[in-house]
Coordinates of C-alpha atoms in Angstrom, one line a residue:
M26 CA 181.8 12.3 4.0
R27 CA 183.2 8.9 3.0
K28 CA 183.7 10.2 -0.5
L29 CA 185.7 13.1 0.6
M30 CA 188.1 11.1 2.8
P31 CA 190.2 9.8 -0.1
L32 CA 190.7 13.5 -1.2
Y33 CA 191.6 14.4 2.4
D34 CA 194.0 11.5 2.6
R35 CA 195.6 12.6 -0.7
F36 CA 195.8 16.2 0.4
L37 CA 197.6 15.3 3.6
E38 CA 200.0 13.0 1.7
T39 CA 200.7 15.9 -0.7
L40 CA 201.5 18.1 2.2
G41 CA 204.0 15.5 3.5
I42 CA 205.6 15.2 0.1
C43 CA 205.8 19.0 -0.2
A44 CA 207.5 19.2 3.2
G45 CA 210.0 16.6 2.2
L46 CA 210.7 18.5 -1.1
V47 CA 211.2 21.7 0.8
L48 CA 213.9 20.0 3.0
A49 CA 215.5 18.5 -0.1
V50 CA 215.7 21.9 -1.8
I51 CA 217.2 23.4 1.3
A52 CA 219.9 20.7 1.4
A53 CA 220.6 21.1 -2.3
L54 CA 220.9 24.9 -2.0
I55 CA 223.2 24.6 1.0
A56 CA 225.4 22.2 -0.9
L57 CA 225.4 24.6 -3.9
D58 CA 226.2 27.5 -1.7
V59 CA 229.2 25.7 -0.1
L60 CA 230.4 24.8 -3.6
I61 CA 230.2 28.3 -5.1
R62 CA 231.8 29.7 -2.0
N63 CA 234.7 27.4 -2.3
L64 CA 235.1 28.2 -5.9
G65 CA 235.2 31.9 -5.0
V66 CA 232.2 32.7 -7.2
G67 CA 230.0 34.1 -4.5
N68 CA 227.3 32.9 -2.2
F69 CA 223.6 33.1 -1.5
P70 CA 223.2 35.7 1.2
W71 CA 219.5 34.9 1.5
L72 CA 220.0 31.2 2.0
I73 CA 220.0 31.1 5.8
E74 CA 216.7 33.0 6.0
V75 CA 215.1 30.9 3.3
A76 CA 216.2 27.8 5.2
E77 CA 214.7 29.1 8.4
Y78 CA 211.4 29.8 6.7
G79 CA 211.5 26.5 4.9
L80 CA 212.1 24.5 8.1
Y81 CA 209.3 26.4 9.8
V82 CA 206.8 25.9 7.0
S83 CA 207.7 22.3 6.3
T84 CA 207.3 21.4 10.0
F85 CA 203.8 22.8 10.0
M86 CA 203.0 21.3 6.6
A87 CA 204.0 17.8 7.7
A88 CA 202.5 17.8 11.2
P89 CA 198.9 16.9 10.1
W90 CA 200.2 14.2 7.8
V91 CA 202.3 12.6 10.5
L92 CA 199.4 12.7 13.0
H93 CA 197.2 11.1 10.3
L94 CA 199.6 8.3 9.9
G95 CA 200.1 7.8 13.6
G96 CA 203.8 8.5 13.1
H97 CA 204.0 11.1 15.9
V98 CA 205.8 10.4 19.2
R99 CA 203.5 8.4 21.4
V100 CA 204.5 7.2 24.8
D101 CA 202.3 4.2 25.6
V102 CA 204.0 2.8 28.7
L103 CA 201.1 3.9 30.9
V104 CA 198.4 2.9 28.4
T105 CA 199.7 -0.7 28.2
L106 CA 199.6 -1.0 32.0
L107 CA 196.0 0.2 32.3
P108 CA 192.9 -1.9 31.9
D109 CA 191.2 -1.7 28.5
R110 CA 188.5 0.7 29.5
A111 CA 190.8 3.1 31.4
A112 CA 193.3 3.0 28.5
R113 CA 190.5 3.9 26.0
I114 CA 189.4 6.7 28.2
L115 CA 192.9 8.0 28.6
D116 CA 193.4 7.9 24.8
F117 CA 190.2 9.7 24.3
V118 CA 191.2 12.4 26.8
I119 CA 194.6 12.9 25.2
N120 CA 193.1 13.3 21.8
A121 CA 190.5 15.7 23.2
I122 CA 193.3 17.8 24.8
G123 CA 195.2 17.7 21.5
L124 CA 192.0 19.0 19.8
G125 CA 191.6 21.8 22.4
I126 CA 195.3 22.9 22.0
C127 CA 195.0 23.0 18.2
L128 CA 191.7 25.0 18.4
T129 CA 193.4 27.5 20.8
L130 CA 196.4 27.8 18.5
L131 CA 194.1 28.1 15.5
Y132 CA 192.3 31.0 17.1
Y133 CA 195.3 32.9 18.4
G134 CA 197.3 32.2 15.2
A135 CA 194.5 33.5 13.0
K136 CA 194.2 36.6 15.2
A137 CA 198.0 37.2 15.1
A138 CA 198.0 36.8 11.3
Q139 CA 195.0 39.0 10.9
D140 CA 196.5 41.7 13.1
A141 CA 199.8 41.6 11.2
H142 CA 197.9 41.9 7.9
F143 CA 195.8 44.8 9.3
I144 CA 198.8 46.9 10.4
G145 CA 200.9 45.9 7.4
S146 CA 203.7 44.4 9.5
M147 CA 206.7 43.4 7.5
I148 CA 209.8 41.3 8.3
F149 CA 213.0 43.0 7.3
K150 CA 216.0 40.7 7.0
E151 CA 217.8 39.7 3.9
L152 CA 214.4 39.4 2.3
V153 CA 211.4 41.6 3.0
I154 CA 208.1 39.7 3.5
P155 CA 204.8 40.4 5.1
E156 CA 204.6 39.0 8.6
W157 CA 201.1 37.7 8.0
A158 CA 202.3 35.3 5.3
L159 CA 204.5 33.5 7.9
L160 CA 201.9 33.7 10.7
S161 CA 199.1 32.3 8.5
V162 CA 200.9 28.9 8.3
I163 CA 200.0 28.3 12.0
P164 CA 196.2 28.5 11.8
V165 CA 196.1 26.5 8.6
A166 CA 198.1 23.7 10.1
C167 CA 196.3 23.8 13.4
M168 CA 192.9 23.6 11.6
L169 CA 194.1 20.4 9.8
L170 CA 195.5 19.1 13.1
A171 CA 192.2 19.9 14.9
F172 CA 190.3 18.1 12.2
E173 CA 192.6 15.0 12.5
F174 CA 192.2 15.0 16.3
L175 CA 188.4 15.2 15.8
L176 CA 188.6 12.2 13.4
R177 CA 190.6 10.3 15.9
L178 CA 188.0 11.0 18.6
L179 CA 185.2 9.8 16.3
R180 CA 187.2 6.7 15.3
I181 CA 187.9 5.7 18.9
G182 CA 184.3 5.8 20.0
P183 CA 183.0 4.7 23.4
E184 CA 182.9 1.0 22.7
S185 CA 186.3 0.4 21.2
S186 CA 188.9 -1.9 22.8
V187 CA 192.4 -0.7 23.3
S188 CA 193.7 -3.1 20.6
E189 CA 191.1 -1.6 18.2
V190 CA 192.1 1.9 19.1
D191 CA 195.8 1.1 18.5
E192 CA 195.0 -0.5 15.2
V193 CA 192.9 2.4 14.0
L194 CA 195.3 5.1 15.2
S195 CA 198.4 3.4 13.8
S196 CA 197.0 2.1 10.6
E197 CA 198.9 3.4 7.5
R198 CA 196.5 4.7 4.8
L199 CA 199.0 5.6 2.1

C-alpha cells in the first residue's frame, strides 16, 4: 500500500492540474469569443455550454485533490474549544459522515449514470452528448473522495492528539 501512495498522490495532483487547465481554457475561449465578436467575425455558439460542462467536471476533478491537501473549508471554532479527546472524536465523526455521504452519492450517481446509459438518454442543447458521460463524473469523484475520507479516518486513529490530527490533515504532500 505504501508503494502505491506516491502514485495516488500524483494522480490527485494531476486531477488538480487538469481542473486548473480546464478553467484556463474556458477563460481563454471566452476572451477569444469576445474578441472575434467585437471584430464582427462571428462567435462560438457552443461556448456557454462547454463552459458549463467544464466548470462541472473541473469542480468534481479538483474536489478529491483539495480534500487530500486539506484545502477544503473547515470551520474549527468548535474543535479548538473542545478537550483533545472530544475534538478527536468530533473530527473522526465528521470524516465518517463525509465518507457516508460520498458512498451514498457514489451509489446513486453510478445508478443514475447506468440508467442513462441503458435507456440511451441524450442531452440536446448546442451540442448533443450522452447523459451518462456527464453523470459518470459524480461516482468517479465520489469514489476518490470516499477513499480520501477513509484514509483520513485511518490516519486519525484512536490515540491521536488534536495537534497530531491537525498536522496530519493539513500537511501538504505536493
